PDB file of C-alpha atoms in Angstrom:
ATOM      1  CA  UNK A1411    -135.376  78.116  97.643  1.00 90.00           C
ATOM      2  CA  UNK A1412    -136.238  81.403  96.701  1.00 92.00           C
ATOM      3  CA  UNK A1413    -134.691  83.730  99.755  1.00 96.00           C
ATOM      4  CA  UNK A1414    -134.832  87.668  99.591  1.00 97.00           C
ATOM      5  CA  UNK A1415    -135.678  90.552 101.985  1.00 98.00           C
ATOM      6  CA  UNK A1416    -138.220  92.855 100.712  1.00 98.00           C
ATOM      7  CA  UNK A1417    -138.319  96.572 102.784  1.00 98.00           C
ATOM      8  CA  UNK A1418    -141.851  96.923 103.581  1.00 98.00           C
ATOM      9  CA  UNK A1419    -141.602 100.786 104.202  1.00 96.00           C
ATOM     10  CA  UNK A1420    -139.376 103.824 102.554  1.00 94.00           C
ATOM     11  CA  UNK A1421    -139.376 105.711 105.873  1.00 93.00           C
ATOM     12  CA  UNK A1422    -137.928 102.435 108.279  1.00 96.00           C
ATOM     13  CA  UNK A1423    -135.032 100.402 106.659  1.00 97.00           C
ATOM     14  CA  UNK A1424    -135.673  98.380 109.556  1.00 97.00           C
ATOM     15  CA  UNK A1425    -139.122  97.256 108.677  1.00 98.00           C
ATOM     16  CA  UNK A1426    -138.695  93.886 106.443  1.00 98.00           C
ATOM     17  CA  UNK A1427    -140.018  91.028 105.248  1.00 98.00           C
ATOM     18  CA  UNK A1428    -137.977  87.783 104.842  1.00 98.00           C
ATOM     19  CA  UNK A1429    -139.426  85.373 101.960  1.00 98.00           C
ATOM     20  CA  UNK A1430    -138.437  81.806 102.440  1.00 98.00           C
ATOM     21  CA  UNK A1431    -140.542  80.278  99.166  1.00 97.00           C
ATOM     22  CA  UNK A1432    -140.252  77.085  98.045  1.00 96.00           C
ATOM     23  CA  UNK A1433    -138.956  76.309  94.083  1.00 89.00           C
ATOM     24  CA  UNK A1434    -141.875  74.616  93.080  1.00 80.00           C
ATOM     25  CA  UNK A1435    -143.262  76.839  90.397  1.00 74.00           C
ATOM     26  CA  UNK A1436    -145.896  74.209  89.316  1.00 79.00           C
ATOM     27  CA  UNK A1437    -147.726  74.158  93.140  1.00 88.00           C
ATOM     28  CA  UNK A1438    -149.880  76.605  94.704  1.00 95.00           C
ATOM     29  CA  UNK A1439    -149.130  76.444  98.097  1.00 97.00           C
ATOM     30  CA  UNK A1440    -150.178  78.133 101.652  1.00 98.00           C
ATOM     31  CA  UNK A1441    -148.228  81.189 102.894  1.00 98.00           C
ATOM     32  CA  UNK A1442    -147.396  81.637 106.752  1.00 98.00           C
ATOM     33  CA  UNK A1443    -146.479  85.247 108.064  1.00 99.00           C
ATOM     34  CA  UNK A1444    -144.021  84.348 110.728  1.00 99.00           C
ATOM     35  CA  UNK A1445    -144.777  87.648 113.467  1.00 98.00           C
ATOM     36  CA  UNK A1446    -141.268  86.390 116.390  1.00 98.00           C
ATOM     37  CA  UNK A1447    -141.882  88.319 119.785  1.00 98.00           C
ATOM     38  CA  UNK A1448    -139.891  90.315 122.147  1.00 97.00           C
ATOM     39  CA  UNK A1449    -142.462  92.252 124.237  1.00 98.00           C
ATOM     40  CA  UNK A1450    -142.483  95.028 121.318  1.00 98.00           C
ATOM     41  CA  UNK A1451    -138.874  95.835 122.262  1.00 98.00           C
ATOM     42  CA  UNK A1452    -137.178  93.703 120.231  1.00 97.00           C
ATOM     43  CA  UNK A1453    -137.874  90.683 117.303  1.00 98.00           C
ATOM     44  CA  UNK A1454    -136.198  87.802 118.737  1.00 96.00           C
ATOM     45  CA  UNK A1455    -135.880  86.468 115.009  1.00 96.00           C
ATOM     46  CA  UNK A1456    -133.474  83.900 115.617  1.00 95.00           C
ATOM     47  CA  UNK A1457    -135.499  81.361 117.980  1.00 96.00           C
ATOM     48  CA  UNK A1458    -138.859  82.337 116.213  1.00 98.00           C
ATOM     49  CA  UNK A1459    -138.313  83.666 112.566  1.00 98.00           C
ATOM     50  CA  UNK A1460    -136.235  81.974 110.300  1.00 98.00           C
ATOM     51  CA  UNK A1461    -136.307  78.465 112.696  1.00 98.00           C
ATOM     52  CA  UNK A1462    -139.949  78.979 112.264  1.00 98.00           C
ATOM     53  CA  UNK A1463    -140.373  79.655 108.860  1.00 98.00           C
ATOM     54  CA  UNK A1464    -138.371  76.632 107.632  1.00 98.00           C
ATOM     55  CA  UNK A1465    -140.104  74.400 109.919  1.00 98.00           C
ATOM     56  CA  UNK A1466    -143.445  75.653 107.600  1.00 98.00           C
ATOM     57  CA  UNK A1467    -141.601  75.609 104.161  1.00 98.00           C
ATOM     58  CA  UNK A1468    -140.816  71.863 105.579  1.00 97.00           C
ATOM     59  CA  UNK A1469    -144.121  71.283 105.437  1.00 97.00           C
ATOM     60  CA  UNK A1470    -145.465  72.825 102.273  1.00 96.00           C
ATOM     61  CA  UNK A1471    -146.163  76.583 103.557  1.00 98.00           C
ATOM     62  CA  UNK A1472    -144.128  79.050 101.976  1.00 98.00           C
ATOM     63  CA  UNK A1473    -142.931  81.649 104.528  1.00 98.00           C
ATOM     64  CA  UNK A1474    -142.014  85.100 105.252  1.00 98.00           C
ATOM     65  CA  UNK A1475    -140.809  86.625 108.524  1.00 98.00           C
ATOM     66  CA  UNK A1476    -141.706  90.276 109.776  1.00 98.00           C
ATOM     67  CA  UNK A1477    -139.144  92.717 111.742  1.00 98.00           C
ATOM     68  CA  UNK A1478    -141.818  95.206 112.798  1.00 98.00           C
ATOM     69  CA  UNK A1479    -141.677  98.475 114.835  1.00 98.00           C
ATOM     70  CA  UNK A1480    -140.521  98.165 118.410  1.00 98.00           C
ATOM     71  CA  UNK A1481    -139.203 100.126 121.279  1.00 97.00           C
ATOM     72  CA  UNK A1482    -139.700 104.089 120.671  1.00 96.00           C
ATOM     73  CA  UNK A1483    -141.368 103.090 117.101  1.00 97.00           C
ATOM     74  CA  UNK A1484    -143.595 100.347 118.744  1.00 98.00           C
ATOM     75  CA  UNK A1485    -146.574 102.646 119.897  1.00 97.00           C
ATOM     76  CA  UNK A1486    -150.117 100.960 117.749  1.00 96.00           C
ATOM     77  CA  UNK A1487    -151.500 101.163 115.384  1.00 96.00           C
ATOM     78  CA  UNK A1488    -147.758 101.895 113.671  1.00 97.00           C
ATOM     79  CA  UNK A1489    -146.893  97.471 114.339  1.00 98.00           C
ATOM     80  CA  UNK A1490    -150.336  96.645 112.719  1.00 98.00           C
ATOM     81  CA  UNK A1491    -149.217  99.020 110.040  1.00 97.00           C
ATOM     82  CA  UNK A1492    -146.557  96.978 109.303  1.00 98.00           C
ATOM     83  CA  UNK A1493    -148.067  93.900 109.921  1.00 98.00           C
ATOM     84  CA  UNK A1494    -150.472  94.867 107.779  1.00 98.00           C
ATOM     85  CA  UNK A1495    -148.223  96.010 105.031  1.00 98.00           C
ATOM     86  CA  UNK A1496    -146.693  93.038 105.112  1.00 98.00           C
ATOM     87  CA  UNK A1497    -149.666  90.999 104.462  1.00 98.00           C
ATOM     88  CA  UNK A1498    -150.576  92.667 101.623  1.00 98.00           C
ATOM     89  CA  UNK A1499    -147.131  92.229  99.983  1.00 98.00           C
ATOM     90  CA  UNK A1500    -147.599  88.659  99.981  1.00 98.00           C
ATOM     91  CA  UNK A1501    -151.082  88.641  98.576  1.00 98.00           C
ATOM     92  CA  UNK A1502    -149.890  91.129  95.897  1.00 98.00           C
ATOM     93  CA  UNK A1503    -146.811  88.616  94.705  1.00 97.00           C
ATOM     94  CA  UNK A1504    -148.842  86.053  95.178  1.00 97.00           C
ATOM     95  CA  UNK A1505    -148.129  84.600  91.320  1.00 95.00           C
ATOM     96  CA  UNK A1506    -144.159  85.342  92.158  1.00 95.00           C
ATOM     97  CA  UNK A1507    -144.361  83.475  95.488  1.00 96.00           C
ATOM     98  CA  UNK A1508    -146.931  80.699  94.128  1.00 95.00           C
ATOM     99  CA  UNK A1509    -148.800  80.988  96.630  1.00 97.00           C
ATOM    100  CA  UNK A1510    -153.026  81.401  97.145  1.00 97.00           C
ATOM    101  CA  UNK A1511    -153.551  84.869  98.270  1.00 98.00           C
ATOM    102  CA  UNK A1512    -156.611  83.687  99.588  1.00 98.00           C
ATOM    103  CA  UNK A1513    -154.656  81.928 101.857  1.00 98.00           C
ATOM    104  CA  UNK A1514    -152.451  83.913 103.641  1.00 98.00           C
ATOM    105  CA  UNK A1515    -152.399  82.803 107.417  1.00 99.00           C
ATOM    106  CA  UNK A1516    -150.039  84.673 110.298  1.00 99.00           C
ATOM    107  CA  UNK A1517    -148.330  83.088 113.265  1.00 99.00           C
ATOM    108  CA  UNK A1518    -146.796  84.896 116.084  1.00 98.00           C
ATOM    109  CA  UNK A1519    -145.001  84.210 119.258  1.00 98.00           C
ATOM    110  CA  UNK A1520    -145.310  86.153 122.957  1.00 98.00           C
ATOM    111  CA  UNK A1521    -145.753  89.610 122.043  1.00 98.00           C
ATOM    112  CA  UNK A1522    -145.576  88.755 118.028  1.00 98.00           C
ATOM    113  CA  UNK A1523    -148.855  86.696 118.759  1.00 98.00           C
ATOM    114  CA  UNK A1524    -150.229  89.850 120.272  1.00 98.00           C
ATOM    115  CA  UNK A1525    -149.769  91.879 116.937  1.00 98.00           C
ATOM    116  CA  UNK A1526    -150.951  88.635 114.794  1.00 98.00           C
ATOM    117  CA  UNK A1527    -154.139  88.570 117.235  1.00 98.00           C
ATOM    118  CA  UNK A1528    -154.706  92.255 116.340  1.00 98.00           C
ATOM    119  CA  UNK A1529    -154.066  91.563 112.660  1.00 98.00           C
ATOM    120  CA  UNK A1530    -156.914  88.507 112.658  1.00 98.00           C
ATOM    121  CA  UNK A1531    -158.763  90.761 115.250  1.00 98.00           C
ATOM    122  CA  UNK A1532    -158.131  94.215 114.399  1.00 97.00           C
ATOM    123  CA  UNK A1533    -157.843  93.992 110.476  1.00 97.00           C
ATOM    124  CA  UNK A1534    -160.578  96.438 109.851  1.00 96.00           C
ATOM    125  CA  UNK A1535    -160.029  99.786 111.861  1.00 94.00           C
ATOM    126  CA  UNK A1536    -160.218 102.446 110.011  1.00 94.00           C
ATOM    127  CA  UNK A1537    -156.683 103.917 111.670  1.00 92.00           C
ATOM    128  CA  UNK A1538    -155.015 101.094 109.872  1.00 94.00           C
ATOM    129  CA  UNK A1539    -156.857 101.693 105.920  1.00 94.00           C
ATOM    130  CA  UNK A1540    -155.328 105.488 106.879  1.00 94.00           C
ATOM    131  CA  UNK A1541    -152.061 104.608 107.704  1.00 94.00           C
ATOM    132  CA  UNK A1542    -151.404 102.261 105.112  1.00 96.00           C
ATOM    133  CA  UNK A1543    -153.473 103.466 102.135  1.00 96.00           C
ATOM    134  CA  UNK A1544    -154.177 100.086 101.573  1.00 97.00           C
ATOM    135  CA  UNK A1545    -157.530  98.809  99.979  1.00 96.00           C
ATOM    136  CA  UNK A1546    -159.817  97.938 102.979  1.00 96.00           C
ATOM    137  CA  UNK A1547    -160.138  93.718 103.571  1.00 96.00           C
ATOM    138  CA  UNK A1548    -156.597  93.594 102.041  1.00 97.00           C
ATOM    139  CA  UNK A1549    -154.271  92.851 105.005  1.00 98.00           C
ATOM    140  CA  UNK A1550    -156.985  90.221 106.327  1.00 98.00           C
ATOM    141  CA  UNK A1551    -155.502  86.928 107.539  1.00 98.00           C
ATOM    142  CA  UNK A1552    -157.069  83.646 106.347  1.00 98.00           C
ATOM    143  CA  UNK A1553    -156.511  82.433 110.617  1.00 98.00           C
ATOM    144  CA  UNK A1554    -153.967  83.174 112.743  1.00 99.00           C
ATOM    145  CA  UNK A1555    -151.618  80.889 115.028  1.00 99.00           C
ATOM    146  CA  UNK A1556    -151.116  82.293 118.688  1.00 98.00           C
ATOM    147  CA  UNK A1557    -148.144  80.663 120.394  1.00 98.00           C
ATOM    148  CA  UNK A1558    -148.012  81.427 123.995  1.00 98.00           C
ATOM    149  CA  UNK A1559    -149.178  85.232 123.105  1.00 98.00           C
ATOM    150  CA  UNK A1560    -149.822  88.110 125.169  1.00 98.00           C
ATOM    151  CA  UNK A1561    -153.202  88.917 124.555  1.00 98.00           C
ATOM    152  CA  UNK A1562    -154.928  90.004 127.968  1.00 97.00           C
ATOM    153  CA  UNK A1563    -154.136  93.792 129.072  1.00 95.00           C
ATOM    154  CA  UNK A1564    -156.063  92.898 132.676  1.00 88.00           C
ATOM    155  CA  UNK A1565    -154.579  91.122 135.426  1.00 87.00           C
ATOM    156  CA  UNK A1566    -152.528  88.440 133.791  1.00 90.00           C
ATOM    157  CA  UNK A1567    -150.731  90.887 131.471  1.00 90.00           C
ATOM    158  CA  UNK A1568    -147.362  91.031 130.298  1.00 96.00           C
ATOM    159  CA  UNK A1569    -147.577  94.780 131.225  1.00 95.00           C
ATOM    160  CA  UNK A1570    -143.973  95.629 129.142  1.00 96.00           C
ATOM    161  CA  UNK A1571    -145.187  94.682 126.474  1.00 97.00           C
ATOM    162  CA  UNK A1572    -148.738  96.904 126.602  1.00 97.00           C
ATOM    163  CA  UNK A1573    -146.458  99.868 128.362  1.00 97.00           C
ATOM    164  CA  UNK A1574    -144.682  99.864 124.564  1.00 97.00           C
ATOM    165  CA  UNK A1575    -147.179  99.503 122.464  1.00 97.00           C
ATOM    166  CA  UNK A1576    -149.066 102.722 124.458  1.00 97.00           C
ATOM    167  CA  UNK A1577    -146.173 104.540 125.045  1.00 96.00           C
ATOM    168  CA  UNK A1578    -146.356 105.200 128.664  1.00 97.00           C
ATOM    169  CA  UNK A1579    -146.057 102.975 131.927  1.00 96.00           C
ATOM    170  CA  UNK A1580    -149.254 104.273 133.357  1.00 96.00           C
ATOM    171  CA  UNK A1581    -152.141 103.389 130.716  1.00 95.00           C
ATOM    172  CA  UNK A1582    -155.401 103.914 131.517  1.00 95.00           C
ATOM    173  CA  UNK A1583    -157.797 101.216 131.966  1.00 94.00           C
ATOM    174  CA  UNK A1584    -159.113 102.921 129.019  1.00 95.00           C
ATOM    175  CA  UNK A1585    -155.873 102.276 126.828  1.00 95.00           C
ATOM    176  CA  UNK A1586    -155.352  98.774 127.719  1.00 95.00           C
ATOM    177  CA  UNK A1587    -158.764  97.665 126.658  1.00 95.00           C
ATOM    178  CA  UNK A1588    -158.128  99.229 124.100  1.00 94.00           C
ATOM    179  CA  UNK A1589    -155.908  96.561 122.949  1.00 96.00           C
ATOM    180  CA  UNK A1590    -157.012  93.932 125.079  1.00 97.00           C
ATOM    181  CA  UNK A1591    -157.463  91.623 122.180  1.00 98.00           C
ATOM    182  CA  UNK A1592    -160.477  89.470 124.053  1.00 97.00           C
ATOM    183  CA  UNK A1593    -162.298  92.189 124.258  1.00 97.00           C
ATOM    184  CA  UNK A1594    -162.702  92.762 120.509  1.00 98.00           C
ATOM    185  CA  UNK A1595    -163.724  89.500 119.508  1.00 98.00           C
ATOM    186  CA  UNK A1596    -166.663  89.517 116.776  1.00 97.00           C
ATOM    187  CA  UNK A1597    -167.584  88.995 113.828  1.00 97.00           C
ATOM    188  CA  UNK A1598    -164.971  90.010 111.485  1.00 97.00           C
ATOM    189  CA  UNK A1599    -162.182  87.800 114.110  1.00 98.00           C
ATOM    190  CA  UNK A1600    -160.881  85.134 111.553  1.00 98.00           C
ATOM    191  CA  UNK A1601    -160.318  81.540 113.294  1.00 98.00           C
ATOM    192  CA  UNK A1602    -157.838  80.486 115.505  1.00 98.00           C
ATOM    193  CA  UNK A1603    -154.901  77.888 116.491  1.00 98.00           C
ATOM    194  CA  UNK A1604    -153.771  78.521 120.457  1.00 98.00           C
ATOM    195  CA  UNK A1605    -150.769  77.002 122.035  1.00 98.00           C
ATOM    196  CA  UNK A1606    -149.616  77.808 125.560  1.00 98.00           C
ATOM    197  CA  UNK A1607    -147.850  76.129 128.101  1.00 98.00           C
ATOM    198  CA  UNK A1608    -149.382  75.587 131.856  1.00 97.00           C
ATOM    199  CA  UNK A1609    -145.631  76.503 132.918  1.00 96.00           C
ATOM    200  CA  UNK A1610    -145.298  79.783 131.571  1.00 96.00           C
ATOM    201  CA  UNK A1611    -144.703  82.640 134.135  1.00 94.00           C
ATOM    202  CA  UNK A1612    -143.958  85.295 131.942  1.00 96.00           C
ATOM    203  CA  UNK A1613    -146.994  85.257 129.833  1.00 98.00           C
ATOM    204  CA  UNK A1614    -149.517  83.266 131.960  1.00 97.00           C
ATOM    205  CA  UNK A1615    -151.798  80.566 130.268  1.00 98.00           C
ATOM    206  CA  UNK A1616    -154.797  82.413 131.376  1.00 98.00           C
ATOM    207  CA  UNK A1617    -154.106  84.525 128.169  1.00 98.00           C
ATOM    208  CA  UNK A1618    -154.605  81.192 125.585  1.00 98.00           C
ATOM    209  CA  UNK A1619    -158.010  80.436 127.972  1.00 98.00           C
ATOM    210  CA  UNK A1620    -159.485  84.094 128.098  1.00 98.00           C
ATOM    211  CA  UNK A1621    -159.338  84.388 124.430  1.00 98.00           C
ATOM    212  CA  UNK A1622    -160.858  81.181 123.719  1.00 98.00           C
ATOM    213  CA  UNK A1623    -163.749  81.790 126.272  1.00 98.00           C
ATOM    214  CA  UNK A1624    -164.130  84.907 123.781  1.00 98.00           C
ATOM    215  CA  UNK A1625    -164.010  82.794 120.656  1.00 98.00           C
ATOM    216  CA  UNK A1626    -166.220  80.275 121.841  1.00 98.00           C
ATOM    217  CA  UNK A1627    -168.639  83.180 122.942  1.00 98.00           C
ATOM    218  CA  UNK A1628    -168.488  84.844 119.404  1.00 98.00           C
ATOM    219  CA  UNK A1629    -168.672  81.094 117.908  1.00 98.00           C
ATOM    220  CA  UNK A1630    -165.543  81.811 115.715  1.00 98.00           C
ATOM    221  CA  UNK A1631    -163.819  78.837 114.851  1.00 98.00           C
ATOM    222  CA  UNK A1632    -160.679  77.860 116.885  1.00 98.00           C
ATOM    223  CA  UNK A1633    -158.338  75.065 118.281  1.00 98.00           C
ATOM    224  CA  UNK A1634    -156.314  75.158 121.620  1.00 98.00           C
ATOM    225  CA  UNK A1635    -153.696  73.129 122.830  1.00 98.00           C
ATOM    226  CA  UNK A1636    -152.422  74.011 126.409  1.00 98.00           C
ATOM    227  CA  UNK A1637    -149.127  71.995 127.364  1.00 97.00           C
ATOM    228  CA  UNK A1638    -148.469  71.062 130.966  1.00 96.00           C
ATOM    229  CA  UNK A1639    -144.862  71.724 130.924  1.00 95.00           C
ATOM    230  CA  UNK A1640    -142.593  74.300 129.229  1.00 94.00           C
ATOM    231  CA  UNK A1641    -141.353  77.659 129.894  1.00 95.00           C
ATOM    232  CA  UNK A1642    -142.203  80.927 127.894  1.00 96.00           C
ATOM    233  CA  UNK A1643    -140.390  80.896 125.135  1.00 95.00           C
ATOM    234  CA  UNK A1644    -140.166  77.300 123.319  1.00 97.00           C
ATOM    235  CA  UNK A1645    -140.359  78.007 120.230  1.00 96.00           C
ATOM    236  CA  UNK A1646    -140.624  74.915 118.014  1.00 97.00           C
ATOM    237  CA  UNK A1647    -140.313  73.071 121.351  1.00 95.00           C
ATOM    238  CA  UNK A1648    -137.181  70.769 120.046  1.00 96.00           C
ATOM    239  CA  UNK A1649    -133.375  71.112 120.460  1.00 92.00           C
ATOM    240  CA  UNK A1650    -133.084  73.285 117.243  1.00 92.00           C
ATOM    241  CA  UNK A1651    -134.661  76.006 119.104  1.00 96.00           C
ATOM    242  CA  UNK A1652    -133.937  75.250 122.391  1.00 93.00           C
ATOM    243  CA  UNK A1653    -130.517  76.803 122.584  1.00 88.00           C
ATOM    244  CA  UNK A1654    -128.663  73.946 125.060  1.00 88.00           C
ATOM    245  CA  UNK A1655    -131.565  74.505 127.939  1.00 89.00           C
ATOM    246  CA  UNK A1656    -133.782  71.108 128.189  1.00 89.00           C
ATOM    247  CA  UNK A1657    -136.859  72.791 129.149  1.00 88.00           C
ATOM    248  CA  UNK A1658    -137.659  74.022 125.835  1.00 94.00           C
ATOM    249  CA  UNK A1659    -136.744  70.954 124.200  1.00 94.00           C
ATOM    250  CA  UNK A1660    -140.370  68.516 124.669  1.00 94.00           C
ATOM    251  CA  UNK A1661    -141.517  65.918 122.309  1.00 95.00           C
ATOM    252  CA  UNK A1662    -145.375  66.546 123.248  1.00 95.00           C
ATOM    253  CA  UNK A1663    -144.693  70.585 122.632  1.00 96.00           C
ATOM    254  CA  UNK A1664    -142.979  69.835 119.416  1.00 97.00           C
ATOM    255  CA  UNK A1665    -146.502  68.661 118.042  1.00 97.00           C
ATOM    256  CA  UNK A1666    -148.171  72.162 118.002  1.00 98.00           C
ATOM    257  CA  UNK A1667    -146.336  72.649 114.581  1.00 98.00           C
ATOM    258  CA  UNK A1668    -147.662  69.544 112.670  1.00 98.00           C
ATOM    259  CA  UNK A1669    -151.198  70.492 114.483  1.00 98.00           C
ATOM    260  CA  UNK A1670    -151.205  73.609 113.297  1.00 98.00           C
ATOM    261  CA  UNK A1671    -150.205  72.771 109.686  1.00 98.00           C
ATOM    262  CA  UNK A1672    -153.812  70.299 109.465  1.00 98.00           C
ATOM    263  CA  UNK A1673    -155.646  72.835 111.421  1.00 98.00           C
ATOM    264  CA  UNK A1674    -154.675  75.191 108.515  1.00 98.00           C
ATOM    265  CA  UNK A1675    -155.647  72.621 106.004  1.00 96.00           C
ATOM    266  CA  UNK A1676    -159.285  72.775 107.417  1.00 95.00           C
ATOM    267  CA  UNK A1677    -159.773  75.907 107.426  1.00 93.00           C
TER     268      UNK A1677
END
């Protein structure tokens, strides 16, 4: 396995990307950006990067895992920066990584799905292209994977994690629809793979059903899967995750990662 970690930015040593690529120089194979949560104030990278990633190099997706700006550094578009940074790294080593660059899909968790719904959603603003310098169309995900994400600012919002990414506890309605990501739905949204769990009280399912109500209304393409039981936070959904507590350890929940992996071979 080819393992290094590539510094995305000369100005943050703390902004990387972790490769995880398969040896196989003779295949072409799909490329996951693994985007962990931690409501923007963290990157909980050890239940939801590396686990992650080398569940999808298992199954014939080369990987790479993003520590993005969070806490003081977390305010957007500066995350989507990075995200988007990050996304064109792979495409541009595509031939190194043998990977498609055409095929470049993202996959985030709790507040990491937030910033991979923004990079499938928000790809095009103009304030990224100027913070990046990148050609436009370049950080563009071929579909993105939401796992119990925070996605709603309204009523059903994780509100820490939208209070970090604005940079004050008392956004306007204004600011939170701003990244709301329902709201922006159209037609440059690339196609979707939801999981949630019925369970979760931290980041309630009504997130995972407003956005698809906002897919289906845009007709992009998309696949849910809402689990009745689990907390926030399950990860793979199997014991290596799971950390010793039972709830996050669930045979049906385990599935979303093979589902995923032959949604992404439809697409």
């Amino acid at each position: 396995m080819n393992y290094q970690v590539i510094h995305l930015r000369d100005d943050d040593p703390d902004i990387t990307l972790t490769a995880y690529v398969a040896d196989e120089k003779w295949k072409t194979r799909d490329a996951m950006l693994v985007i962990p949560g931690g409501g923007y104030g963290c990157v909980c990278d050890d239940r939801e990067g590396e686990p992650i990633a080398l569940a999808y190099l298992a199954r014939g997706v080369n990987a790479f895992v993003l520590k993005y700006s969070v806490g003081k550094k977390a305010v957007f578009p500066r995350p989507l920066a990075d995200a988007s940074l990050a996304m064109a790294y792979i495409k541009d080593h595509a031939e190194e990584f043998h990977i498609d660059p055409d095929r470049v899909f993202c996959v985030g968790f709790s507040a990491g799905g937030h910033l991979s719904a923004s990079l499938g959603t928000l790809w095009h603003l103009d304030s990224v292209d100027e913070m990046t310098g990148l050609p436009h169309g370049k950080n563009k995900p071929r579909g993105m994977v939401l796992c119990y994400a925070v996605l709603s600012a309204g009523q059903m919002a994780h509100k820490g994690s939208f209070y970090n990414i604005l940079g004050t506890t008392e956004p306007t309605d204004e600011q939170l629809d701003l990244y709301s990501i329902e709201k922006h739905i159209d037609e440059n949204t690339v196609p979707a793979f939801l999981m949630h769990t019925a369970e979760d009280q931290v980041v309630p399912v009504e997130n995972a059903l407003y956005m698809a109500e906002a897919l289906s209304a845009k007709k992009v393409p998309f696949e849910m899967h809402i689990y009745p039981r689990g907390p926030h936070g399950v990860a793979l959904g199997n014991w290596l995750t799971s950390m010793g507590n039972p709830g996050y350890d669930d045979a049906a929940v385990e599935k979303w990662v093979d589902d995923s992996v032959y949604w992404m071979k439809h697409i």
